[in-house]
XYZ file of C-alpha atoms in Angstrom:
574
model
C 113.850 120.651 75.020
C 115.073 124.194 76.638
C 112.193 126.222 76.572
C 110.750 128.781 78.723
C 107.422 127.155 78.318
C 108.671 124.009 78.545
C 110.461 124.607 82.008
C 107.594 125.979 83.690
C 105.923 122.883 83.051
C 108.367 120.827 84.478
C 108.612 123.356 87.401
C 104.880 123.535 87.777
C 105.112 119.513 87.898
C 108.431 119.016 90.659
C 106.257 121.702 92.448
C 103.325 119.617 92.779
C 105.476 116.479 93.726
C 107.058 119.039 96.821
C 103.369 119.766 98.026
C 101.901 116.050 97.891
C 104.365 115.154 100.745
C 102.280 117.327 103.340
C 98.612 116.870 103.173
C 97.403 120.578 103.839
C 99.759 122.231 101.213
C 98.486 119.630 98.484
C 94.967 119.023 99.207
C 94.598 123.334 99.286
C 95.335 123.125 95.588
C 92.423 120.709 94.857
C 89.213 121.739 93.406
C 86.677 123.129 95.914
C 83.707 122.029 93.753
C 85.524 118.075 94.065
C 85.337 118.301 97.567
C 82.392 120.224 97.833
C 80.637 117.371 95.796
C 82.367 114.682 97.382
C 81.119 116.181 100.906
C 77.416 116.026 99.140
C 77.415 112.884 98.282
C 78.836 111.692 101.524
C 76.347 113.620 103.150
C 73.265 111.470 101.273
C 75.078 108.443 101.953
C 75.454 109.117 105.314
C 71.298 108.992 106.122
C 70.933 105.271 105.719
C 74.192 104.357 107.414
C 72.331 106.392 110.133
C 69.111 104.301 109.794
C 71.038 100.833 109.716
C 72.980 102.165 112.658
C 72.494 99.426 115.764
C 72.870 102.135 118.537
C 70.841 105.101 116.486
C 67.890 102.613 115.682
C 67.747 101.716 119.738
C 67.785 105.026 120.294
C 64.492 105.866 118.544
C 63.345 102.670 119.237
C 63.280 101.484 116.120
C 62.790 97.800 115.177
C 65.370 95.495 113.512
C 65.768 96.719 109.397
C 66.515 93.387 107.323
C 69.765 93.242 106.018
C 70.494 96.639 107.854
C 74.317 94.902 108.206
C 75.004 94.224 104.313
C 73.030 97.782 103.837
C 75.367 99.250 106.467
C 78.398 97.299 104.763
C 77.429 98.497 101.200
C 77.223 102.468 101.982
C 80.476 102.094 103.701
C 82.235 100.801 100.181
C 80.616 103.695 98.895
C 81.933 106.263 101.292
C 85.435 104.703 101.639
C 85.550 104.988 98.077
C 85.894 109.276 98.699
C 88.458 108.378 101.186
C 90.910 106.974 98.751
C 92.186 110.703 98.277
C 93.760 110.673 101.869
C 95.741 107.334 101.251
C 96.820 108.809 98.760
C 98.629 111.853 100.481
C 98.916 109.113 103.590
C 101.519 107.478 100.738
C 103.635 110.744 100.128
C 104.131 111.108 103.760
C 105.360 107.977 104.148
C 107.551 108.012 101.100
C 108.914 111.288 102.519
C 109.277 109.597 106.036
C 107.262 112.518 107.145
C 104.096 110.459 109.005
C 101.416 113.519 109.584
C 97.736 113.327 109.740
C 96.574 111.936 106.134
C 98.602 108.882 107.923
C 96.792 108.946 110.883
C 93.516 109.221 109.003
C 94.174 106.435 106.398
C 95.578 103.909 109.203
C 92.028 104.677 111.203
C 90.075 104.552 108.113
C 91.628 101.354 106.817
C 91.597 99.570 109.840
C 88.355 100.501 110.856
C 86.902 99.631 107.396
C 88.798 96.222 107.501
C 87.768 95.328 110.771
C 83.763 95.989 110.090
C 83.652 93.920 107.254
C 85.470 90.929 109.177
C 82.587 91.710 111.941
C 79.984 91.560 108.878
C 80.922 88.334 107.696
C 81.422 86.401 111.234
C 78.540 87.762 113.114
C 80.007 86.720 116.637
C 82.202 89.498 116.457
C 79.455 92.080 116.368
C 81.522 95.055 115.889
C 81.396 97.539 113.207
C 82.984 101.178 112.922
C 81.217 101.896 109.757
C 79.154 105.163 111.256
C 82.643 106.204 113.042
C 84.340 105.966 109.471
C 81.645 107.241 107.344
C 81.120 110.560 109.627
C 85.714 110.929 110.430
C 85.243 111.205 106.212
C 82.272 113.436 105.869
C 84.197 115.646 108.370
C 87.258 115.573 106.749
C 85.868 116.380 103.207
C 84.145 119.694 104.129
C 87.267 120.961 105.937
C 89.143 120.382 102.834
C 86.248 121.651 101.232
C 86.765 125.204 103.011
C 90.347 124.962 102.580
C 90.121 124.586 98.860
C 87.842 127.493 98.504
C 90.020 129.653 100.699
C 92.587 129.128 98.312
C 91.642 128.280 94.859
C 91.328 131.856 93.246
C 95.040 132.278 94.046
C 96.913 132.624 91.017
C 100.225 130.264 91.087
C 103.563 132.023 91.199
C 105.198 129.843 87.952
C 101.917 131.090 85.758
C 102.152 134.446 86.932
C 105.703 134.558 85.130
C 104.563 132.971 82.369
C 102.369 135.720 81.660
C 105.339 137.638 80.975
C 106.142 135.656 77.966
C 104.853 136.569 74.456
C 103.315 133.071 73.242
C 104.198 133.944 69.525
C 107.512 135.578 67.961
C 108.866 137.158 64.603
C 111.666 134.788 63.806
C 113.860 135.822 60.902
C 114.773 133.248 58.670
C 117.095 134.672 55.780
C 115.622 138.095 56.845
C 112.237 136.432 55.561
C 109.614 137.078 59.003
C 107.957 133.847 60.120
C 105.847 133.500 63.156
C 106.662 130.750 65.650
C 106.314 129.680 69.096
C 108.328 131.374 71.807
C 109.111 127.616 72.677
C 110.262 126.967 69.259
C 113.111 129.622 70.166
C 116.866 128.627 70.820
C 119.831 129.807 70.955
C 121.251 132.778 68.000
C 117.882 132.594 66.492
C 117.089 136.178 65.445
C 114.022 137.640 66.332
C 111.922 141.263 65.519
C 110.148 143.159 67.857
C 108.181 145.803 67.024
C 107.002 148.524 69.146
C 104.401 147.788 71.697
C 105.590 144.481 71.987
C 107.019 141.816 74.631
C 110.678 140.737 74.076
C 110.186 136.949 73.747
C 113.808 135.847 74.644
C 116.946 137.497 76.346
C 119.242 138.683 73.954
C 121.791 141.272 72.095
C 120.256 143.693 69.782
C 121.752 143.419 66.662
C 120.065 146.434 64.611
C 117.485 149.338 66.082
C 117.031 151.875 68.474
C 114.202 151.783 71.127
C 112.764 152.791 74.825
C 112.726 149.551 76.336
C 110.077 149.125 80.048
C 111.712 146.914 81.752
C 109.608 147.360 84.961
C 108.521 144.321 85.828
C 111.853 142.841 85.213
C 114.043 144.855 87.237
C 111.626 146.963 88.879
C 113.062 150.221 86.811
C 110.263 152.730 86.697
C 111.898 154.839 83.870
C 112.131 153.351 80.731
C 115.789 152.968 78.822
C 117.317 154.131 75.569
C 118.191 150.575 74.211
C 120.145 150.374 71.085
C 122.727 148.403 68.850
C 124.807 145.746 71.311
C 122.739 146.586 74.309
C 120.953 143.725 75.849
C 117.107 143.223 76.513
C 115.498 140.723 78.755
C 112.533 138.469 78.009
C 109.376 139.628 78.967
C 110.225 143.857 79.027
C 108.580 145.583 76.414
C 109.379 147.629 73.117
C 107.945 150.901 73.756
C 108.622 153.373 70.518
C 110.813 151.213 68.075
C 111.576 147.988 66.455
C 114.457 145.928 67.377
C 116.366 142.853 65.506
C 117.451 140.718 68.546
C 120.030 137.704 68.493
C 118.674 135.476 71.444
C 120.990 134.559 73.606
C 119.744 132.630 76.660
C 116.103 130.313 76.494
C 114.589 128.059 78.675
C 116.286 127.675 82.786
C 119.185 130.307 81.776
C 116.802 132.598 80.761
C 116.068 135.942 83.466
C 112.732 134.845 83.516
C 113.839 130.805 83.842
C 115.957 132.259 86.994
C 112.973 133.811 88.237
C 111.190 130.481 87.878
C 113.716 128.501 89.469
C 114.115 130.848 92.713
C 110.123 130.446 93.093
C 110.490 126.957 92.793
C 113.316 126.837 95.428
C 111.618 129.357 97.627
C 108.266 126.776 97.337
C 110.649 124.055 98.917
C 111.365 125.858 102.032
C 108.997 125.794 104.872
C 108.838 128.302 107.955
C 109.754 127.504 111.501
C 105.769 126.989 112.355
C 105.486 124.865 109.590
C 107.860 122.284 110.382
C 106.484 122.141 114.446
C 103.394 121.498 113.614
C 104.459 118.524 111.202
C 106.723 117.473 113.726
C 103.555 117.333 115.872
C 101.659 115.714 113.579
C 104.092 113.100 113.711
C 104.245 112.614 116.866
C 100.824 112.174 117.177
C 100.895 109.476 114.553
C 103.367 107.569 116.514
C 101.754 107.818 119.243
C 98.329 106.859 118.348
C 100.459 103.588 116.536
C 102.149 102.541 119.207
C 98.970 102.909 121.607
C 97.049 101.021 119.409
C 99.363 98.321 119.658
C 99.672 98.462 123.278
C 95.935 98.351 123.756
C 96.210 94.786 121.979
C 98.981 94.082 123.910
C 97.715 94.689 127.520
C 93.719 93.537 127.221
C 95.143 90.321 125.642
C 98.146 89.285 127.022
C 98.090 90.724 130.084
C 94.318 91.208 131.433
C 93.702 87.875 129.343
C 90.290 89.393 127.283
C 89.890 87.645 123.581
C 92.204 89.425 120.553
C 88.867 90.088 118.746
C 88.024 92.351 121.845
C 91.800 93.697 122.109
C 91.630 94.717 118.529
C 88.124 96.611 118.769
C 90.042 98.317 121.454
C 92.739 99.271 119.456
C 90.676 100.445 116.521
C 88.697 102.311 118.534
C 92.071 104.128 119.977
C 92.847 104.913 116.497
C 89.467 106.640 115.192
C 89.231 108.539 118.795
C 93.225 109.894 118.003
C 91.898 111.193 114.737
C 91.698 114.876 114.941
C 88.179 115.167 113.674
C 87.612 118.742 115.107
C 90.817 119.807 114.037
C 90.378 118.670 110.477
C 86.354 120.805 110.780
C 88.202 123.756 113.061
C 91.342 124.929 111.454
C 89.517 125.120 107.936
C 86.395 126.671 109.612
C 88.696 129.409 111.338
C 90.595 130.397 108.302
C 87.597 131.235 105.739
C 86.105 133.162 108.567
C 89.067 135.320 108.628
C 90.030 135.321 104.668
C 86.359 136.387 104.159
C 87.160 138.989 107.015
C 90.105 140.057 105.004
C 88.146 139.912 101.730
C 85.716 142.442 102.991
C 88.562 144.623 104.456
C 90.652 144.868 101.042
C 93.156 141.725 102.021
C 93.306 138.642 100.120
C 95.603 135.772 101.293
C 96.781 133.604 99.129
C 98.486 131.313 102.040
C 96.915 130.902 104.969
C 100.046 129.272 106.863
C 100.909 132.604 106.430
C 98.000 134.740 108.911
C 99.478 132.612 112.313
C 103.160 133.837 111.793
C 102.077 137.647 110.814
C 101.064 138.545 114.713
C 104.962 137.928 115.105
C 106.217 140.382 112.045
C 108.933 142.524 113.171
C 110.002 143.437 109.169
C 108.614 144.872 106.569
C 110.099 144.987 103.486
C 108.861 147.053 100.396
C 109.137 147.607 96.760
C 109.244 150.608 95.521
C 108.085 150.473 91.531
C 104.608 150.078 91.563
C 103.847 149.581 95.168
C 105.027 152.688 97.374
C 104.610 154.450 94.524
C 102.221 154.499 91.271
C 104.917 152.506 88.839
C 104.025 155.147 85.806
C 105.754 158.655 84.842
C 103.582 161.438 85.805
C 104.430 165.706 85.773
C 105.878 166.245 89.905
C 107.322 169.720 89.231
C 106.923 172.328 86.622
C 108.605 175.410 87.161
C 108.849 178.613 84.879
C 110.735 182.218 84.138
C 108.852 185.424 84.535
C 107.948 185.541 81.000
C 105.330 182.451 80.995
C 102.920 180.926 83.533
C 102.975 177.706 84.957
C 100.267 176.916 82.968
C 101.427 178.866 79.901
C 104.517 175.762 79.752
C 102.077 173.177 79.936
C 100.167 174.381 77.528
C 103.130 174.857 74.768
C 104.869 171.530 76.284
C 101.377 169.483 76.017
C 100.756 170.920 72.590
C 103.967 169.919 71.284
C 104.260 166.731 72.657
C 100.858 165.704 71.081
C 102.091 163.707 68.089
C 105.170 162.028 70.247
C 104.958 158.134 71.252
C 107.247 158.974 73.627
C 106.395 158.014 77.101
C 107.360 161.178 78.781
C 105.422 163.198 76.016
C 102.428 161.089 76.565
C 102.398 161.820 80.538
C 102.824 165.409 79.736
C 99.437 165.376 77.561
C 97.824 162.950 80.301
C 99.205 165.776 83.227
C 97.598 168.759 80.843
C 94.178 167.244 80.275
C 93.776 166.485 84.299
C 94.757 170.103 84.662
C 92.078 171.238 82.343
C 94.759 172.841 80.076
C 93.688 173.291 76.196
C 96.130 171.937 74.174
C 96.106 172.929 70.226
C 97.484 171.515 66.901
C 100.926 172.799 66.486
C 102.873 173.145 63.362
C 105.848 173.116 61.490
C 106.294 169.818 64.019
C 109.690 167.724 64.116
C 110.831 165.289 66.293
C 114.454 164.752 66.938
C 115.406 161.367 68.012
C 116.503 161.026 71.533
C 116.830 164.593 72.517
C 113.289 166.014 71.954
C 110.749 167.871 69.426
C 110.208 171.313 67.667
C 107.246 173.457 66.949
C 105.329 176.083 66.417
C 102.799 177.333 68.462
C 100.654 180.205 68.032
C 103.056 181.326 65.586
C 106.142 181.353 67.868
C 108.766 178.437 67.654
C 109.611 176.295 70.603
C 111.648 173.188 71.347
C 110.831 170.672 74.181
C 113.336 168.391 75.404
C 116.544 167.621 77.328
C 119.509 169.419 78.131
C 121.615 168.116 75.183
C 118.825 169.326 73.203
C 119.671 173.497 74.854
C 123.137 172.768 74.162
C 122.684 172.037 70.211
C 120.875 175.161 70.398
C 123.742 177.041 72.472
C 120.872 178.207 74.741
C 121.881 178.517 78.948
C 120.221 176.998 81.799
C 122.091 178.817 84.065
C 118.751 180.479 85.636
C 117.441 176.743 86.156
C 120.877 175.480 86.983
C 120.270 174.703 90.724
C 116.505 173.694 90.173
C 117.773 171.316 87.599
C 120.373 169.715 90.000
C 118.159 169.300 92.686
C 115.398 167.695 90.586
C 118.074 165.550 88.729
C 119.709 164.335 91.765
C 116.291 163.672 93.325
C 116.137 160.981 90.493
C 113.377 163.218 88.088
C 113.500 163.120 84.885
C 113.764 167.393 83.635
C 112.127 168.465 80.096
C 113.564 171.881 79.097
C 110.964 174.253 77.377
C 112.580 177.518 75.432
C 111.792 179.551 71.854
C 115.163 179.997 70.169
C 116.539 182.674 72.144
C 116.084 181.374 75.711
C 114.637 178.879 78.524
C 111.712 179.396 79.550
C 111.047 177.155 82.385
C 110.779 173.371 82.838
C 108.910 170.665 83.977
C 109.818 167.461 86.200
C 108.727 163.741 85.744
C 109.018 161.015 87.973
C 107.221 157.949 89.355
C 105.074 159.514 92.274
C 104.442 158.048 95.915
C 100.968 157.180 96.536
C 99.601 158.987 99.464
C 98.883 155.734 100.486
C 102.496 155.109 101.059
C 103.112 157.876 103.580
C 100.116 156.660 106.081
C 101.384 153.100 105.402
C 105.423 153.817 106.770
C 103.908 156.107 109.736
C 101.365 153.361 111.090
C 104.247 150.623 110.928
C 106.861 152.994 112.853
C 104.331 154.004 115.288
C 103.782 149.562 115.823
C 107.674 149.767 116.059
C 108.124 147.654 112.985
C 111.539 147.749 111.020
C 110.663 149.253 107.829
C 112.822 148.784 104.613
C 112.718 148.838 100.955
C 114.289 147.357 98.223
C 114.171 148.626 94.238
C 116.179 147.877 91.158
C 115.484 151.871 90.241
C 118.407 153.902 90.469
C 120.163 155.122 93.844
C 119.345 158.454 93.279
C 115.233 157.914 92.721
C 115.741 155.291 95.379
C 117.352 158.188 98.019
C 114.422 160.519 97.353
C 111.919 157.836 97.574
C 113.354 156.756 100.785
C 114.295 160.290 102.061
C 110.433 161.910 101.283
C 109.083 158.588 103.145
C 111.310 158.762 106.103
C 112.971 155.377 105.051
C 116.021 155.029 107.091
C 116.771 151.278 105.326
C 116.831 150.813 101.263
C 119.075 149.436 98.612
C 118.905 150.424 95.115
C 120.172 148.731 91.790
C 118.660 144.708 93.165
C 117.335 142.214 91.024
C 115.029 139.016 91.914
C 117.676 137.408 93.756
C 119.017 140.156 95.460
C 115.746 140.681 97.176
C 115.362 136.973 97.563
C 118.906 137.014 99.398
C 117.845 140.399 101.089
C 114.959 138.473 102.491
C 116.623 135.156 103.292
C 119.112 137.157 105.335
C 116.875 138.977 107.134
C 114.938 135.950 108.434
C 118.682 133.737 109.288
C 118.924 136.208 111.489
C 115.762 135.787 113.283
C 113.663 138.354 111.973
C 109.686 137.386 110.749
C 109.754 139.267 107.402
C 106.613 140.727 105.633
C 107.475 141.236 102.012
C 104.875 143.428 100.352
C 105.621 144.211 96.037
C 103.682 143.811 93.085
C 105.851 142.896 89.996
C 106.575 139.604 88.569
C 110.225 140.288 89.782
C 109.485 140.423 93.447
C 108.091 136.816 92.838
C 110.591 134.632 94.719
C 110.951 137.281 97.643
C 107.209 137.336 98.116
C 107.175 133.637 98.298
């Protein structure tokens, strides 16, 4: 198969086999409630390993409980059993050659476990770790317990895309319309999409006109006149028309199979942090081994004590090298701070990620959608003597009330805010791609572009420089004019949340590099930048420019905060 669908689950799969190499980035994407009910249990199991406990029972002076050994040795099984999770990562890492603390753990575990059941059965060794191994678990469990939680109402990257996806399609078989599968799709199938729908496959148009959002594709905030031989890419969306598309790439080829692939390969790569502290945990590993070893080495060979004794020596090396707090801590520390960041608006999806953010010297920025609000709204209107402000929205919004089209909806949306009544016009037409005519209050208007004044042979010259200015500023400019002249006009473009502007000043005042990246246009990209005192923006990227962008920036040292909000800034962000 070559299937969108069926490549994320292979990706989602090779992604899991990455993370089960290195225990913290696998056992975060367990279920909290398994470990949290794994730590319960423990935790009840853990009372009569307590009460059969040789130095615990002394200590409360207790009396001899019969059989407290085979009780002790039968809880143990019990617990060990909820250990088997960490030999299992313990495996990976030793697969991988990559010996880190799941290794550590299982070798102390095992060897501990081992050793007190040899002790059980010949009495006259009289030396069992099973309270040492039963607690090093319990211990272990909640911190992965917190971790889990800390982490589990992250969505994953590969099923974010996904989302993008229709899961059905209008396939056209002998121009009869059947509904299929989008992973039924291949290649030079031909597919209809009507308006208000999801592309389900890149392809060609083959017949139809539409506006085509292609947002959180490409990051374009203005949707785009799409028509016979243009392309269209899976997952943008069929605003005000229906479209007969030839697919032409499915599955790993796909734009949104790319997309999956660079998340995949950005999922791979670890940061600098990352890879010292398994290098640490390593080391420690080695250590602890070799220690071991030379602790039966020394007290038998050398200082001439029994190898039973040696052995309980070495054991107990093992089990003390076991970062217990570390495996409680870390966990502890991080849920304290995401529920911090919770509180404070923040949610982190990787924790890895809070110890290298101190050290951020970048950030980078998306425009569509995250400096600014990602949806067409009125910026500018501006009008002759002869009619108010007001006065044009009024005849504009009344016009534009029976048009689909985007920027006639967010010129009805702009009037309503504005408390502007808007009434029933007549004698309504729309003309495709250039605008609509129509009476109001008995006097005819038309509303629309400047190809739209020209049909009419009517001038702009009095809006002339206004219209440059807005144009080259990346707006989008709707004439409004009776049949003799123009009376004014009003701008469109995706606004900057005032968010934005406190955002940019508080980084510059921390002396952080600020930049920003957009597959918009250079024009809407140079006001964007320009209005938010940007000195450092490209225009015109897609996914793996800004992946590239990204990658660059941190070859050459930098620690890079990405911050966007679209599916396509996916494989940057990660």
């Amino acid at each position: 198969m070559d299937h969108s669908h069926h490549e994320m689950k292979e990706m989602s799969h090779d992604k899991s086999k990455v993370h089960e190499g290195h225990h913290r980035g696998a056992m975060s994407h367990g279920s909290s409630v398994d470990y949290l009910k794994r730590f319960w249990i423990v935790t009840f199991l853990l009372v009569p390993l307590f009460l059969t406990n040789e130095m615990f029972m002394t200590a409360i002076n207790l009396g001899p409980i019969p059989f407290s050994k085979w009780i002790g040795l039968g809880v143990a099984t019990a617990i060990f059993s909820f250990s088997l999770v960490f030999f299992k990562h313990a495996w990976h890492e030793i697969k991988a050659r990559s010996y880190g603390m799941m290794t550590l753990v299982s070798l102390a575990v095992g060897s501990g476990y081992i050793f007190s059941i040899v002790s059980t059965l010949l009495p006259a060794i009289n030396a069992e770790f099973y309270l040492e191994i039963g607690t090093l678990i319990w211990v272990l469990l909640f911190g992965h317990y917190l971790e889990a939680r800390s982490t589990s109402r992250a969505g994953d990257s590969l099923q974010e895309v996904a989302k993008l996806l229709p899961k059905k399609a209008h396939k056209l078989i002998n121009n009869i319309e059947e509904e299929v599968d989008v992973a039924e799709l291949v290649e030079n199938d031909i597919v209809l999409v009507k308006p208000g729908e999801k592309v389900p496959s890149d392809g060609i148009i083959e017949r139809g006109s539409a506006r085509v959002d292609e947002a959180l594709i490409s990051g374009e905030s203005k949707p785009i006149n799409k028509q016979e031989g243009d392309t269209v890419v899976a997952g943008s969306i069929c605003l005000d028309g229906s479209l007969t598309v030839r697919v032409t790439r499915v599955g790993e080829h796909s734009t949104v199979g790319q997309i999956q692939k660079l998340i995949f390969e950005a999922q791979k790569t670890k940061p600098r942090s990352q890879k010292i502290a398994d290098k640490a945990s390593s080391i420690l590993t080695l250590i602890a081994g070799v220690t071991a070893l030379l602790t039966i080495l020394v007290w038998s060979v050398f200082l001439g004590h029994p190898f039973v004794f040696s052995l309980t020596l070495a054991i107990t090396v093992l089990v003390i090298a076991c970062p217990h707090a570390l495996g409680l801590a870390i966990p502890t520390v991080t849920t304290i701070t995401t529920s911090l960041a919770i509180k404070n608006g923040v949610f982190i999806k990787n924790l890895a990620k809070i110890e290298t953010l101190k050290k951020a010297d970048y950030v980078v920025f998306d425009k569509t959608g995250t400096l600014t609000h990602g949806q067409f709204g009125v910026t500018k209107i501006v009008s002759t003597d002869s009619l108010s402000e007001n006065d044009i929205l009024a005849v504009t919004g009344s016009l534009e009330k029976h048009s689909s089209h985007v920027i006639g909806v967010s010129i009805v949306e702009y009037a309503k805010t504005k408390g502007i009544s808007l009434v029933e016009p007549t004698e309504f037409k729309n003309i495709a791609g250039k605008g609509v005519y129509g009476e109001v209050h008995k006097t005819a208007y038309i509303v629309g572009n400047k190809a739209l004044m020209d049909d009419y042979k009517l001038s702009i010259e009095s809006l002339s420089k206004v219209y440059k200015e807005l144009s080259s500023a990346g707006s989008t400019v709707v004439f409004i004019a009776d049949t003799k002249k123009v009376l004014g006009i009003v701008a469109l473009s995706d606004e900057i949340k005032a968010e934005s502007y406190i955002a940019i000043r508080a980084l510059k005042k921390m002396n952080i590099n600020v930049a920003m990246l957009t597959g918009d246009s250079s024009e809407v990209a140079q006001s964007v930048a320009h209005e938010l005192d940007i000195e450092e923006f490209s225009a015109g990227v897609l996914p793996a420019d800004k992946y590239e962008y990204v990658k660059k920036l941190q070859n050459d040292g930098h620690t890079v905060v990405m911050v966007g909000d679209g599916v396509n800034d996916a494989p940057s962000l990660t």
